[in-house]
Structures are given as C-alpha cells and as structure tokens.
mmCIF file with all atom_site columns, C-alpha atoms in Angstrom:
data_model
loop_
_atom_site.group_PDB
_atom_site.id
_atom_site.type_symbol
_atom_site.label_atom_id
_atom_site.label_alt_id
_atom_site.label_comp_id
_atom_site.label_asym_id
_atom_site.label_entity_id
_atom_site.label_seq_id
_atom_site.pdbx_PDB_ins_code
_atom_site.Cartn_x
_atom_site.Cartn_y
_atom_site.Cartn_z
_atom_site.occupancy
_atom_site.B_iso_or_equiv
_atom_site.pdbx_formal_charge
_atom_site.auth_seq_id
_atom_site.auth_comp_id
_atom_site.auth_asym_id
_atom_site.auth_atom_id
_atom_site.pdbx_PDB_model_num
ATOM 1   C CA . MET A 1 1   ? 3.845   -29.229 36.788 1.00 61.00 ? 2   MET A CA 1
ATOM 2   C CA . HIS A 1 2   ? 7.382   -30.620 36.474 1.00 67.00 ? 3   HIS A CA 1
ATOM 3   C CA . GLU A 1 3   ? 8.657   -31.518 32.984 1.00 68.00 ? 4   GLU A CA 1
ATOM 4   C CA . GLU A 1 4   ? 9.020   -35.191 33.939 1.00 67.00 ? 5   GLU A CA 1
ATOM 5   C CA . LEU A 1 5   ? 5.418   -35.347 35.098 1.00 74.00 ? 6   LEU A CA 1
ATOM 6   C CA . VAL A 1 6   ? 4.251   -33.635 31.897 1.00 74.00 ? 7   VAL A CA 1
ATOM 7   C CA . ARG A 1 7   ? 6.146   -36.241 29.863 1.00 69.00 ? 8   ARG A CA 1
ATOM 8   C CA . GLU A 1 8   ? 4.713   -39.167 31.822 1.00 72.00 ? 9   GLU A CA 1
ATOM 9   C CA . ASN A 1 9   ? 1.215   -37.779 31.432 1.00 68.00 ? 10  ASN A CA 1
ATOM 10  C CA . ALA A 1 10  ? 1.722   -37.528 27.664 1.00 73.00 ? 11  ALA A CA 1
ATOM 11  C CA . HIS A 1 11  ? 2.945   -41.130 27.492 1.00 70.00 ? 12  HIS A CA 1
ATOM 12  C CA . THR A 1 12  ? -0.188  -42.380 29.263 1.00 71.00 ? 13  THR A CA 1
ATOM 13  C CA . VAL A 1 13  ? -2.230  -40.803 26.479 1.00 68.00 ? 14  VAL A CA 1
ATOM 14  C CA . VAL A 1 14  ? -0.051  -41.966 23.568 1.00 65.00 ? 15  VAL A CA 1
ATOM 15  C CA . ARG A 1 15  ? 0.352   -45.643 24.544 1.00 71.00 ? 16  ARG A CA 1
ATOM 16  C CA . PRO A 1 16  ? -3.361  -46.632 24.817 1.00 74.00 ? 17  PRO A CA 1
ATOM 17  C CA . ARG A 1 17  ? -4.018  -45.492 21.269 1.00 73.00 ? 18  ARG A CA 1
ATOM 18  C CA . GLY A 1 18  ? -1.091  -47.554 19.935 1.00 71.00 ? 19  GLY A CA 1
ATOM 19  C CA . GLY A 1 19  ? 1.297   -44.652 19.539 1.00 71.00 ? 20  GLY A CA 1
ATOM 20  C CA . ASP A 1 20  ? 5.056   -44.704 19.988 1.00 68.00 ? 21  ASP A CA 1
ATOM 21  C CA . ALA A 1 21  ? 5.807   -43.024 23.303 1.00 65.00 ? 22  ALA A CA 1
ATOM 22  C CA . SER A 1 22  ? 9.527   -43.102 22.514 1.00 69.00 ? 23  SER A CA 1
ATOM 23  C CA . ASP A 1 23  ? 8.888   -40.788 19.546 1.00 71.00 ? 24  ASP A CA 1
ATOM 24  C CA . LYS A 1 24  ? 9.463   -37.361 21.053 1.00 70.00 ? 25  LYS A CA 1
ATOM 25  C CA . THR A 1 25  ? 7.401   -35.528 18.437 1.00 72.00 ? 26  THR A CA 1
ATOM 26  C CA . GLU A 1 26  ? 4.420   -37.810 18.953 1.00 76.00 ? 27  GLU A CA 1
ATOM 27  C CA . ALA A 1 27  ? 4.688   -37.434 22.719 1.00 80.00 ? 28  ALA A CA 1
ATOM 28  C CA . LEU A 1 28  ? 4.929   -33.626 22.504 1.00 84.00 ? 29  LEU A CA 1
ATOM 29  C CA . VAL A 1 29  ? 1.513   -33.571 20.855 1.00 85.00 ? 30  VAL A CA 1
ATOM 30  C CA . GLU A 1 30  ? -0.009  -34.468 24.227 1.00 87.00 ? 31  GLU A CA 1
ATOM 31  C CA . TYR A 1 31  ? 2.185   -32.256 26.411 1.00 89.00 ? 32  TYR A CA 1
ATOM 32  C CA . ILE A 1 32  ? 0.177   -29.848 28.575 1.00 89.00 ? 33  ILE A CA 1
ATOM 33  C CA . LEU A 1 33  ? 0.999   -26.124 28.447 1.00 92.00 ? 34  LEU A CA 1
ATOM 34  C CA . GLN A 1 34  ? 2.402   -24.749 31.720 1.00 90.00 ? 35  GLN A CA 1
ATOM 35  C CA . PHE A 1 35  ? 2.272   -21.053 30.789 1.00 87.00 ? 36  PHE A CA 1
ATOM 36  C CA . GLY A 1 36  ? 0.199   -18.295 29.201 1.00 87.00 ? 37  GLY A CA 1
ATOM 37  C CA . LYS A 1 37  ? -3.493  -17.818 28.591 1.00 89.00 ? 38  LYS A CA 1
ATOM 38  C CA . TYR A 1 38  ? -3.960  -21.406 27.348 1.00 92.00 ? 39  TYR A CA 1
ATOM 39  C CA . LYS A 1 39  ? -2.320  -23.058 30.335 1.00 91.00 ? 40  LYS A CA 1
ATOM 40  C CA . GLY A 1 40  ? -3.770  -26.554 30.773 1.00 92.00 ? 41  GLY A CA 1
ATOM 41  C CA . LYS A 1 41  ? -4.404  -27.113 27.052 1.00 94.00 ? 42  LYS A CA 1
ATOM 42  C CA . SER A 1 42  ? -2.361  -29.566 24.982 1.00 92.00 ? 43  SER A CA 1
ATOM 43  C CA . PHE A 1 43  ? 0.348   -28.530 22.524 1.00 94.00 ? 44  PHE A CA 1
ATOM 44  C CA . ARG A 1 44  ? -1.752  -29.943 19.705 1.00 92.00 ? 45  ARG A CA 1
ATOM 45  C CA . TRP A 1 45  ? -4.816  -27.971 20.785 1.00 95.00 ? 46  TRP A CA 1
ATOM 46  C CA . LEU A 1 46  ? -2.921  -24.671 20.680 1.00 95.00 ? 47  LEU A CA 1
ATOM 47  C CA . LEU A 1 47  ? -1.401  -25.418 17.289 1.00 93.00 ? 48  LEU A CA 1
ATOM 48  C CA . GLU A 1 48  ? -4.837  -26.218 15.854 1.00 94.00 ? 49  GLU A CA 1
ATOM 49  C CA . ASN A 1 49  ? -6.742  -23.326 17.458 1.00 95.00 ? 50  ASN A CA 1
ATOM 50  C CA . ASP A 1 50  ? -4.549  -20.206 17.603 1.00 94.00 ? 51  ASP A CA 1
ATOM 51  C CA . VAL A 1 51  ? -1.754  -20.140 15.027 1.00 93.00 ? 52  VAL A CA 1
ATOM 52  C CA . ARG A 1 52  ? -1.338  -16.388 15.482 1.00 91.00 ? 53  ARG A CA 1
ATOM 53  C CA . TYR A 1 53  ? -0.470  -16.893 19.136 1.00 93.00 ? 54  TYR A CA 1
ATOM 54  C CA . VAL A 1 54  ? 1.890   -19.727 18.182 1.00 94.00 ? 55  VAL A CA 1
ATOM 55  C CA . ILE A 1 55  ? 3.789   -17.401 15.834 1.00 93.00 ? 56  ILE A CA 1
ATOM 56  C CA . TYR A 1 56  ? 3.964   -14.749 18.547 1.00 90.00 ? 57  TYR A CA 1
ATOM 57  C CA . LEU A 1 57  ? 5.363   -17.249 21.077 1.00 92.00 ? 58  LEU A CA 1
ATOM 58  C CA . VAL A 1 58  ? 8.005   -18.558 18.683 1.00 93.00 ? 59  VAL A CA 1
ATOM 59  C CA . LYS A 1 59  ? 9.149   -15.094 17.569 1.00 90.00 ? 60  LYS A CA 1
ATOM 60  C CA . ASN A 1 60  ? 9.242   -13.753 21.118 1.00 86.00 ? 61  ASN A CA 1
ATOM 61  C CA . GLN A 1 61  ? 11.192  -16.750 22.396 1.00 87.00 ? 62  GLN A CA 1
ATOM 62  C CA . GLN A 1 62  ? 13.699  -16.343 19.559 1.00 86.00 ? 63  GLN A CA 1
ATOM 63  C CA . LYS A 1 63  ? 14.181  -12.663 20.433 1.00 82.00 ? 64  LYS A CA 1
ATOM 64  C CA . GLU A 1 64  ? 14.708  -13.510 24.085 1.00 80.00 ? 65  GLU A CA 1
ATOM 65  C CA . GLY A 1 65  ? 17.205  -16.193 23.113 1.00 76.00 ? 66  GLY A CA 1
ATOM 66  C CA . ALA A 1 66  ? 19.132  -13.726 20.937 1.00 75.00 ? 67  ALA A CA 1
ATOM 67  C CA . ALA A 1 67  ? 19.210  -11.206 23.802 1.00 70.00 ? 68  ALA A CA 1
ATOM 68  C CA . GLY A 1 68  ? 20.186  -13.872 26.324 1.00 68.00 ? 69  GLY A CA 1
ATOM 69  C CA . VAL A 1 69  ? 17.255  -12.947 28.549 1.00 66.00 ? 70  VAL A CA 1
ATOM 70  C CA . PHE A 1 70  ? 14.307  -15.232 29.321 1.00 67.00 ? 71  PHE A CA 1
ATOM 71  C CA . MET A 1 71  ? 11.185  -13.847 30.966 1.00 67.00 ? 72  MET A CA 1
ATOM 72  C CA . ALA A 1 72  ? 9.705   -17.268 31.743 1.00 66.00 ? 73  ALA A CA 1
ATOM 73  C CA . GLU A 1 73  ? 11.237  -19.253 34.602 1.00 70.00 ? 74  GLU A CA 1
ATOM 74  C CA . GLY A 1 74  ? 11.103  -22.763 36.012 1.00 73.00 ? 75  GLY A CA 1
ATOM 75  C CA . HIS A 1 75  ? 8.386   -25.069 34.659 1.00 75.00 ? 76  HIS A CA 1
ATOM 76  C CA . SER A 1 76  ? 6.956   -22.275 32.488 1.00 83.00 ? 77  SER A CA 1
ATOM 77  C CA . LYS A 1 77  ? 10.308  -21.830 30.753 1.00 84.00 ? 78  LYS A CA 1
ATOM 78  C CA . ASP A 1 78  ? 10.698  -25.597 30.165 1.00 86.00 ? 79  ASP A CA 1
ATOM 79  C CA . SER A 1 79  ? 7.176   -25.827 28.781 1.00 90.00 ? 80  SER A CA 1
ATOM 80  C CA . LEU A 1 80  ? 7.659   -22.826 26.489 1.00 91.00 ? 81  LEU A CA 1
ATOM 81  C CA . GLN A 1 81  ? 10.919  -24.156 25.074 1.00 90.00 ? 82  GLN A CA 1
ATOM 82  C CA . SER A 1 82  ? 9.364   -27.587 24.503 1.00 91.00 ? 83  SER A CA 1
ATOM 83  C CA . PHE A 1 83  ? 6.391   -26.019 22.738 1.00 94.00 ? 84  PHE A CA 1
ATOM 84  C CA . VAL A 1 84  ? 8.568   -23.843 20.486 1.00 94.00 ? 85  VAL A CA 1
ATOM 85  C CA . SER A 1 85  ? 10.596  -26.924 19.541 1.00 92.00 ? 86  SER A CA 1
ATOM 86  C CA . TYR A 1 86  ? 7.357   -28.770 18.792 1.00 92.00 ? 87  TYR A CA 1
ATOM 87  C CA . ALA A 1 87  ? 5.923   -25.897 16.705 1.00 95.00 ? 88  ALA A CA 1
ATOM 88  C CA . LEU A 1 88  ? 9.108   -25.518 14.651 1.00 95.00 ? 89  LEU A CA 1
ATOM 89  C CA . SER A 1 89  ? 8.944   -29.197 13.683 1.00 93.00 ? 90  SER A CA 1
ATOM 90  C CA . PHE A 1 90  ? 6.086   -28.257 11.340 1.00 94.00 ? 91  PHE A CA 1
ATOM 91  C CA . LYS A 1 91  ? 6.959   -26.956 7.893  1.00 95.00 ? 92  LYS A CA 1
ATOM 92  C CA . GLU A 1 92  ? 3.824   -24.778 7.847  1.00 94.00 ? 93  GLU A CA 1
ATOM 93  C CA . ILE A 1 93  ? 4.942   -22.885 10.949 1.00 94.00 ? 94  ILE A CA 1
ATOM 94  C CA . ARG A 1 94  ? 8.426   -22.348 9.545  1.00 95.00 ? 95  ARG A CA 1
ATOM 95  C CA . SER A 1 95  ? 6.921   -21.040 6.298  1.00 94.00 ? 96  SER A CA 1
ATOM 96  C CA . LEU A 1 96  ? 4.695   -18.617 8.205  1.00 92.00 ? 97  LEU A CA 1
ATOM 97  C CA . LEU A 1 97  ? 7.681   -17.312 10.153 1.00 93.00 ? 98  LEU A CA 1
ATOM 98  C CA . THR A 1 98  ? 9.599   -16.746 6.921  1.00 93.00 ? 99  THR A CA 1
ATOM 99  C CA . TYR A 1 99  ? 6.619   -14.923 5.436  1.00 90.00 ? 100 TYR A CA 1
ATOM 100 C CA . GLU A 1 100 ? 6.271   -12.737 8.547  1.00 84.00 ? 101 GLU A CA 1
ATOM 101 C CA . SER A 1 101 ? 9.938   -11.772 8.469  1.00 83.00 ? 102 SER A CA 1
ATOM 102 C CA . GLN A 1 102 ? 9.775   -10.741 4.800  1.00 84.00 ? 103 GLN A CA 1
ATOM 103 C CA . LYS A 1 103 ? 6.453   -8.906  4.985  1.00 76.00 ? 104 LYS A CA 1
ATOM 104 C CA . PRO A 1 104 ? 6.859   -5.111  4.725  1.00 73.00 ? 105 PRO A CA 1
ATOM 105 C CA . VAL A 1 105 ? 5.667   -3.322  7.834  1.00 62.00 ? 106 VAL A CA 1
ATOM 106 C CA . ALA A 1 106 ? 3.238   -0.500  7.107  1.00 59.00 ? 107 ALA A CA 1
ATOM 107 C CA . ALA A 1 107 ? 4.286   2.633   8.948  1.00 57.00 ? 108 ALA A CA 1
ATOM 108 C CA . ALA A 1 108 ? 1.690   3.844   11.409 1.00 55.00 ? 109 ALA A CA 1
ATOM 109 C CA . ALA A 1 109 ? 0.465   7.429   11.114 1.00 61.00 ? 110 ALA A CA 1
ATOM 110 C CA . SER A 1 110 ? 1.788   8.093   14.607 1.00 81.00 ? 111 SER A CA 1
ATOM 111 C CA . GLU A 1 111 ? 2.894   6.348   17.776 1.00 85.00 ? 112 GLU A CA 1
ATOM 112 C CA . ASP A 1 112 ? -0.699  6.469   18.972 1.00 87.00 ? 113 ASP A CA 1
ATOM 113 C CA . GLU A 1 113 ? -1.805  4.257   16.072 1.00 85.00 ? 114 GLU A CA 1
ATOM 114 C CA . GLN A 1 114 ? 0.782   1.507   16.591 1.00 86.00 ? 115 GLN A CA 1
ATOM 115 C CA . LEU A 1 115 ? -0.771  -1.895  17.252 1.00 86.00 ? 116 LEU A CA 1
ATOM 116 C CA . VAL A 1 116 ? 0.094   -3.713  20.483 1.00 89.00 ? 117 VAL A CA 1
ATOM 117 C CA . GLY A 1 117 ? 0.814   -6.906  18.524 1.00 85.00 ? 118 GLY A CA 1
ATOM 118 C CA . PHE A 1 118 ? 0.852   -9.374  21.408 1.00 85.00 ? 119 PHE A CA 1
ATOM 119 C CA . GLY A 1 119 ? -1.403  -11.021 23.963 1.00 81.00 ? 120 GLY A CA 1
ATOM 120 C CA . SER A 1 120 ? -5.138  -10.518 24.319 1.00 79.00 ? 121 SER A CA 1
ATOM 121 C CA . CYS A 1 121 ? -4.803  -6.824  23.310 1.00 85.00 ? 122 CYS A CA 1
ATOM 122 C CA . ALA A 1 122 ? -2.872  -7.561  20.101 1.00 81.00 ? 123 ALA A CA 1
ATOM 123 C CA . THR A 1 123 ? -5.305  -5.660  17.857 1.00 79.00 ? 124 THR A CA 1
ATOM 124 C CA . ASN A 1 124 ? -5.595  -2.606  20.124 1.00 86.00 ? 125 ASN A CA 1
ATOM 125 C CA . THR A 1 125 ? -3.637  0.570   19.421 1.00 90.00 ? 126 THR A CA 1
ATOM 126 C CA . TRP A 1 126 ? -1.161  2.042   21.884 1.00 92.00 ? 127 TRP A CA 1
ATOM 127 C CA . ARG A 1 127 ? -3.501  4.998   22.395 1.00 91.00 ? 128 ARG A CA 1
ATOM 128 C CA . GLU A 1 128 ? -6.405  2.697   23.253 1.00 92.00 ? 129 GLU A CA 1
ATOM 129 C CA . ILE A 1 129 ? -4.258  1.047   25.919 1.00 94.00 ? 130 ILE A CA 1
ATOM 130 C CA . TRP A 1 130 ? -3.386  4.467   27.357 1.00 94.00 ? 131 TRP A CA 1
ATOM 131 C CA . ASP A 1 131 ? -6.957  5.801   27.188 1.00 93.00 ? 132 ASP A CA 1
ATOM 132 C CA . SER A 1 132 ? -8.274  2.727   29.026 1.00 92.00 ? 133 SER A CA 1
ATOM 133 C CA . ARG A 1 133 ? -5.494  2.851   31.656 1.00 91.00 ? 134 ARG A CA 1
ATOM 134 C CA . ASP A 1 134 ? -8.032  2.750   34.486 1.00 90.00 ? 135 ASP A CA 1
ATOM 135 C CA . ASP A 1 135 ? -8.366  -1.001  33.904 1.00 90.00 ? 136 ASP A CA 1
ATOM 136 C CA . GLY A 1 136 ? -4.800  -1.459  35.210 1.00 91.00 ? 137 GLY A CA 1
ATOM 137 C CA . TYR A 1 137 ? -3.282  -2.990  32.054 1.00 92.00 ? 138 TYR A CA 1
ATOM 138 C CA . ALA A 1 138 ? -1.153  0.074   31.233 1.00 93.00 ? 139 ALA A CA 1
ATOM 139 C CA . ALA A 1 139 ? 0.257   0.136   34.781 1.00 93.00 ? 140 ALA A CA 1
ATOM 140 C CA . PHE A 1 140 ? 0.996   -3.589  34.520 1.00 93.00 ? 141 PHE A CA 1
ATOM 141 C CA . ILE A 1 141 ? 2.979   -3.090  31.285 1.00 94.00 ? 142 ILE A CA 1
ATOM 142 C CA . ARG A 1 142 ? 4.896   -0.098  32.713 1.00 94.00 ? 143 ARG A CA 1
ATOM 143 C CA . LYS A 1 143 ? 6.154   -2.204  35.643 1.00 92.00 ? 144 LYS A CA 1
ATOM 144 C CA . LYS A 1 144 ? 6.941   -5.307  33.574 1.00 90.00 ? 145 LYS A CA 1
ATOM 145 C CA . SER A 1 145 ? 10.513  -6.480  32.904 1.00 90.00 ? 146 SER A CA 1
ATOM 146 C CA . CYS A 1 146 ? 10.831  -6.444  29.113 1.00 87.00 ? 147 CYS A CA 1
ATOM 147 C CA . VAL A 1 147 ? 13.454  -7.523  26.605 1.00 87.00 ? 148 VAL A CA 1
ATOM 148 C CA . PRO A 1 148 ? 14.730  -4.423  24.726 1.00 88.00 ? 149 PRO A CA 1
ATOM 149 C CA . GLY A 1 149 ? 13.424  -4.221  21.172 1.00 85.00 ? 150 GLY A CA 1
ATOM 150 C CA . THR A 1 150 ? 10.330  -6.374  21.751 1.00 89.00 ? 151 THR A CA 1
ATOM 151 C CA . LYS A 1 151 ? 6.810   -5.102  21.103 1.00 89.00 ? 152 LYS A CA 1
ATOM 152 C CA . MET A 1 152 ? 6.106   -5.070  24.810 1.00 91.00 ? 153 MET A CA 1
ATOM 153 C CA . HIS A 1 153 ? 9.210   -2.968  25.485 1.00 91.00 ? 154 HIS A CA 1
ATOM 154 C CA . LYS A 1 154 ? 8.217   -0.418  22.815 1.00 92.00 ? 155 LYS A CA 1
ATOM 155 C CA . LEU A 1 155 ? 4.710   -0.164  24.254 1.00 94.00 ? 156 LEU A CA 1
ATOM 156 C CA . GLN A 1 156 ? 6.228   0.227   27.716 1.00 94.00 ? 157 GLN A CA 1
ATOM 157 C CA . GLU A 1 157 ? 8.375   3.168   26.554 1.00 94.00 ? 158 GLU A CA 1
ATOM 158 C CA . TYR A 1 158 ? 5.306   4.837   25.018 1.00 94.00 ? 159 TYR A CA 1
ATOM 159 C CA . LEU A 1 159 ? 3.265   4.406   28.207 1.00 95.00 ? 160 LEU A CA 1
ATOM 160 C CA . GLN A 1 160 ? 6.133   5.678   30.383 1.00 94.00 ? 161 GLN A CA 1
ATOM 161 C CA . LYS A 1 161 ? 6.379   8.802   28.240 1.00 93.00 ? 162 LYS A CA 1
ATOM 162 C CA . LYS A 1 162 ? 2.619   9.398   28.444 1.00 93.00 ? 163 LYS A CA 1
ATOM 163 C CA . HIS A 1 163 ? 2.683   8.907   32.219 1.00 92.00 ? 164 HIS A CA 1
ATOM 164 C CA . GLN A 1 164 ? 5.547   11.387  32.663 1.00 92.00 ? 165 GLN A CA 1
ATOM 165 C CA . LEU A 1 165 ? 3.763   14.007  30.537 1.00 90.00 ? 166 LEU A CA 1
ATOM 166 C CA . LEU A 1 166 ? 0.575   13.578  32.567 1.00 87.00 ? 167 LEU A CA 1
ATOM 167 C CA . SER A 1 167 ? 2.484   13.865  35.856 1.00 85.00 ? 168 SER A CA 1
ATOM 168 C CA . GLY A 1 168 ? 4.136   17.075  34.638 1.00 80.00 ? 169 GLY A CA 1
ATOM 169 C CA . MET A 1 169 ? 0.773   18.615  33.718 1.00 76.00 ? 170 MET A CA 1
ATOM 170 C CA . ASN A 1 170 ? -0.732  17.774  37.108 1.00 69.00 ? 171 ASN A CA 1
ATOM 171 C CA . HIS A 1 171 ? 2.235   19.186  39.056 1.00 62.00 ? 172 HIS A CA 1
ATOM 172 C CA . PRO A 1 172 ? 3.378   22.514  37.490 1.00 57.00 ? 173 PRO A CA 1
ATOM 173 C CA . SER A 1 173 ? 6.727   23.626  38.822 1.00 52.00 ? 174 SER A CA 1
ATOM 174 C CA . HIS A 1 174 ? 7.034   26.419  41.409 1.00 49.00 ? 175 HIS A CA 1
ATOM 175 C CA . THR A 1 175 ? 9.686   28.054  39.223 1.00 47.00 ? 176 THR A CA 1
ATOM 176 C CA . SER A 1 176 ? 7.199   28.512  36.385 1.00 48.00 ? 177 SER A CA 1
ATOM 177 C CA . THR A 1 177 ? 4.732   30.250  38.724 1.00 48.00 ? 178 THR A CA 1
ATOM 178 C CA . GLU A 1 178 ? 7.455   32.560  40.035 1.00 49.00 ? 179 GLU A CA 1
ATOM 179 C CA . ALA A 1 179 ? 8.478   33.445  36.481 1.00 48.00 ? 180 ALA A CA 1
ATOM 180 C CA . MET A 1 180 ? 4.883   34.419  35.644 1.00 50.00 ? 181 MET A CA 1
ATOM 181 C CA . VAL A 1 181 ? 4.659   36.678  38.722 1.00 47.00 ? 182 VAL A CA 1
ATOM 182 C CA . MET A 1 182 ? 7.978   38.326  37.864 1.00 52.00 ? 183 MET A CA 1
ATOM 183 C CA . ASP A 1 183 ? 6.799   38.976  34.312 1.00 54.00 ? 184 ASP A CA 1
ATOM 184 C CA . GLU A 1 184 ? 3.636   40.635  35.656 1.00 55.00 ? 185 GLU A CA 1
ATOM 185 C CA . ASP A 1 185 ? 5.688   42.823  38.044 1.00 55.00 ? 186 ASP A CA 1
ATOM 186 C CA . GLU A 1 186 ? 7.988   43.927  35.213 1.00 61.00 ? 187 GLU A CA 1
ATOM 187 C CA . GLU A 1 187 ? 5.000   44.834  33.029 1.00 58.00 ? 188 GLU A CA 1
ATOM 188 C CA . LEU A 1 188 ? 3.518   46.941  35.828 1.00 53.00 ? 189 LEU A CA 1
ATOM 189 C CA . GLU A 1 189 ? 6.848   48.696  36.355 1.00 57.00 ? 190 GLU A CA 1
ATOM 190 C CA . ARG A 1 190 ? 7.163   49.489  32.641 1.00 62.00 ? 191 ARG A CA 1
ATOM 191 C CA . ALA A 1 191 ? 3.624   50.875  32.604 1.00 56.00 ? 192 ALA A CA 1
ATOM 192 C CA . MET A 1 192 ? 4.386   53.148  35.567 1.00 55.00 ? 193 MET A CA 1
ATOM 193 C CA . LEU A 1 193 ? 7.608   54.407  34.033 1.00 59.00 ? 194 LEU A CA 1
ATOM 194 C CA . SER A 1 194 ? 5.802   55.229  30.795 1.00 58.00 ? 195 SER A CA 1
ATOM 195 C CA . ILE A 1 195 ? 3.697   57.852  32.624 1.00 52.00 ? 196 ILE A CA 1
ATOM 196 C CA . SER A 1 196 ? 5.376   61.282  32.215 1.00 49.00 ? 197 SER A CA 1
ATOM 197 C CA . PRO A 1 197 ? 5.994   63.513  35.279 1.00 50.00 ? 198 PRO A CA 1
ATOM 198 C CA . SER A 1 198 ? 3.445   66.061  34.014 1.00 47.00 ? 199 SER A CA 1
ATOM 199 C CA . LYS A 1 199 ? 0.785   63.340  33.779 1.00 46.00 ? 200 LYS A CA 1
ATOM 200 C CA . GLN A 1 200 ? 1.617   62.116  37.269 1.00 45.00 ? 201 GLN A CA 1
ATOM 201 C CA . SER A 1 201 ? 1.237   65.574  38.780 1.00 44.00 ? 202 SER A CA 1
ATOM 202 C CA . THR A 1 202 ? -2.015  66.291  36.917 1.00 45.00 ? 203 THR A CA 1
ATOM 203 C CA . GLN A 1 203 ? -3.547  62.928  37.833 1.00 47.00 ? 204 GLN A CA 1
ATOM 204 C CA . THR A 1 204 ? -2.515  63.253  41.487 1.00 44.00 ? 205 THR A CA 1
ATOM 205 C CA . PHE A 1 205 ? -3.803  66.804  41.653 1.00 40.00 ? 206 PHE A CA 1
ATOM 206 C CA . SER A 1 206 ? -7.148  65.882  40.081 1.00 44.00 ? 207 SER A CA 1
ATOM 207 C CA . SER A 1 207 ? -7.658  63.028  42.496 1.00 45.00 ? 208 SER A CA 1
ATOM 208 C CA . CYS A 1 208 ? -7.212  65.432  45.446 1.00 41.00 ? 209 CYS A CA 1
ATOM 209 C CA . LEU A 1 209 ? -9.791  67.984  44.291 1.00 41.00 ? 210 LEU A CA 1
ATOM 210 C CA . CYS A 1 210 ? -12.863 68.500  46.461 1.00 44.00 ? 211 CYS A CA 1
ATOM 211 C CA . PRO A 1 211 ? -15.876 66.964  44.647 1.00 46.00 ? 212 PRO A CA 1
ATOM 212 C CA . CYS A 1 212 ? -17.880 70.176  45.155 1.00 44.00 ? 213 CYS A CA 1
ATOM 213 C CA . CYS A 1 213 ? -15.270 72.390  43.457 1.00 43.00 ? 214 CYS A CA 1
ATOM 214 C CA . SER A 1 214 ? -15.355 72.656  39.675 1.00 44.00 ? 215 SER A CA 1
ATOM 215 C CA . GLN A 1 215 ? -12.232 74.863  39.451 1.00 47.00 ? 216 GLN A CA 1
ATOM 216 C CA . PRO A 1 216 ? -9.300  74.773  41.873 1.00 46.00 ? 217 PRO A CA 1
ATOM 217 C CA . SER A 1 217 ? -8.129  78.059  43.311 1.00 45.00 ? 218 SER A CA 1
ATOM 218 C CA . THR A 1 218 ? -4.633  79.276  42.511 1.00 44.00 ? 219 THR A CA 1
ATOM 219 C CA . GLN A 1 219 ? -3.719  78.958  46.173 1.00 45.00 ? 220 GLN A CA 1
ATOM 220 C CA . HIS A 1 220 ? -4.998  75.379  46.326 1.00 44.00 ? 221 HIS A CA 1
ATOM 221 C CA . HIS A 1 221 ? -3.150  74.554  43.140 1.00 45.00 ? 222 HIS A CA 1
ATOM 222 C CA . ARG A 1 222 ? 0.125   75.829  44.486 1.00 44.00 ? 223 ARG A CA 1
ATOM 223 C CA . GLY A 1 223 ? -0.375  74.105  47.775 1.00 43.00 ? 224 GLY A CA 1
ATOM 224 C CA . HIS A 1 224 ? -0.948  70.817  46.036 1.00 44.00 ? 225 HIS A CA 1
ATOM 225 C CA . HIS A 1 225 ? 2.138   71.118  43.868 1.00 43.00 ? 226 HIS A CA 1
ATOM 226 C CA . SER A 1 226 ? 4.256   71.705  46.923 1.00 41.00 ? 227 SER A CA 1
ATOM 227 C CA . VAL A 1 227 ? 3.317   68.219  48.068 1.00 41.00 ? 228 VAL A CA 1
ATOM 228 C CA . VAL A 1 228 ? 4.233   66.424  44.810 1.00 41.00 ? 229 VAL A CA 1
ATOM 229 C CA . ASP A 1 229 ? 7.938   65.905  44.345 1.00 43.00 ? 230 ASP A CA 1
ATOM 230 C CA . ILE A 1 230 ? 8.481   66.578  40.631 1.00 42.00 ? 231 ILE A CA 1
ATOM 231 C CA . PRO A 1 231 ? 11.958  65.901  39.367 1.00 45.00 ? 232 PRO A CA 1
#
C-alpha cells in the first residue's frame, strides 16, 4: 500500500473519534504496517504487543542507516522508516535502547551457543538453526543479502562455514586418496627391503620344496640356488 493511502486510511480513523488528523504522531498511531511478520497490524498494536520486536526493528534500521544500506525497498521501506520514527517518539523506547546498548553481553561458550537474536527464531542457538537445516531456514539465511556486522550477517557466516565443512567431508579430494595409496606402496617397499638376501633365498627355497619330501637332497638344493639370483 502506498504511503499516501496509508496516511489517508489513518486519517479516516482519527477524525471520527475527534482526533487531530494534522497531528502526525496521532495519525501514525493508526498507520498500517507494510512489512514483516505483523504486516496489516497498526503501529499502535505492534508497540503494545511486541516491544522486543520493536527494539529489534529500531536497532536494525539504525545499523542499516549507518552502513548506508537498506534491505527494505519501496512501500516496505517507507513503512519501516515511519514506524521507527513513531517508536522513537516514546521516551520508554528510547530508554530501552539506551539500556540495551549499555548492557554487558555475556560471552557464549562457543559459536554454536550464540543466540540468533532476531525474527521468529530469536531464542534459538546457531547450532539449532544448523541442525534443523532441512526446514529450509538455514539455506534462506545463507542466500540472504545482509548488512555486515548485523546478527543476520554473523549467523550467515557461521552457516556458510558449516556448509563448506560438510561439503568437504562429502567430497574427499582425489589427491588425498592418491597420497594414501602412495604411503601404502612405500610401506610395502620398506618391508620388502628389510628382508635380508639369506632370508629371501631360504623362503623361496622352502616354498619350492615337494610336499612329500621332508629333507631336500643336496642336488636339489644346489639346483634351486642356481635359479635364485643372490647378490
């Protein structure tokens, strides 16, 4: 919905109840969200029902503004900027933002234990997102255009790394296989070289004996040794 239409719709709600439609703040109360999971709800409804999401939206929009990159476009972008302006007009929201910025961040035991911190999966860990990748959410995040430094971008980097490791495990390189075969060949060669000439002649001679003969004759012995080339 176009911004002008959103404004007109808000005015039709404000006027009948005796409100001042020219008061921008009062009109914004009745603006309808054009983005996100609460699309179709009023600004006031969101502020009263999900403050955590409000704080996320404001902080994320501020980061995007600082980076000069905006993910939302068109009507969604206009609606988001109007909502952030509306939310920041409340002292309580500004106080919460100040508190959030000063709150020490507890270090996670590992990357796996980091919390997503945004959207419907805010309370899930990065590992949980990876482990449940069959639902398509991990693939969605990996392909998303993200602002560097944001929570989504950090999660994306983690998922990309996990994906690359998994791909490497499923497709071992041909070079590695060749190296293993070469190592086996070298071991066999060393084992053969460790056998002394006397052992070689004895073992070869023994293997040629007739099974029915317990002792080789001197003539047979000599004949056999003439076949073996002893250095």
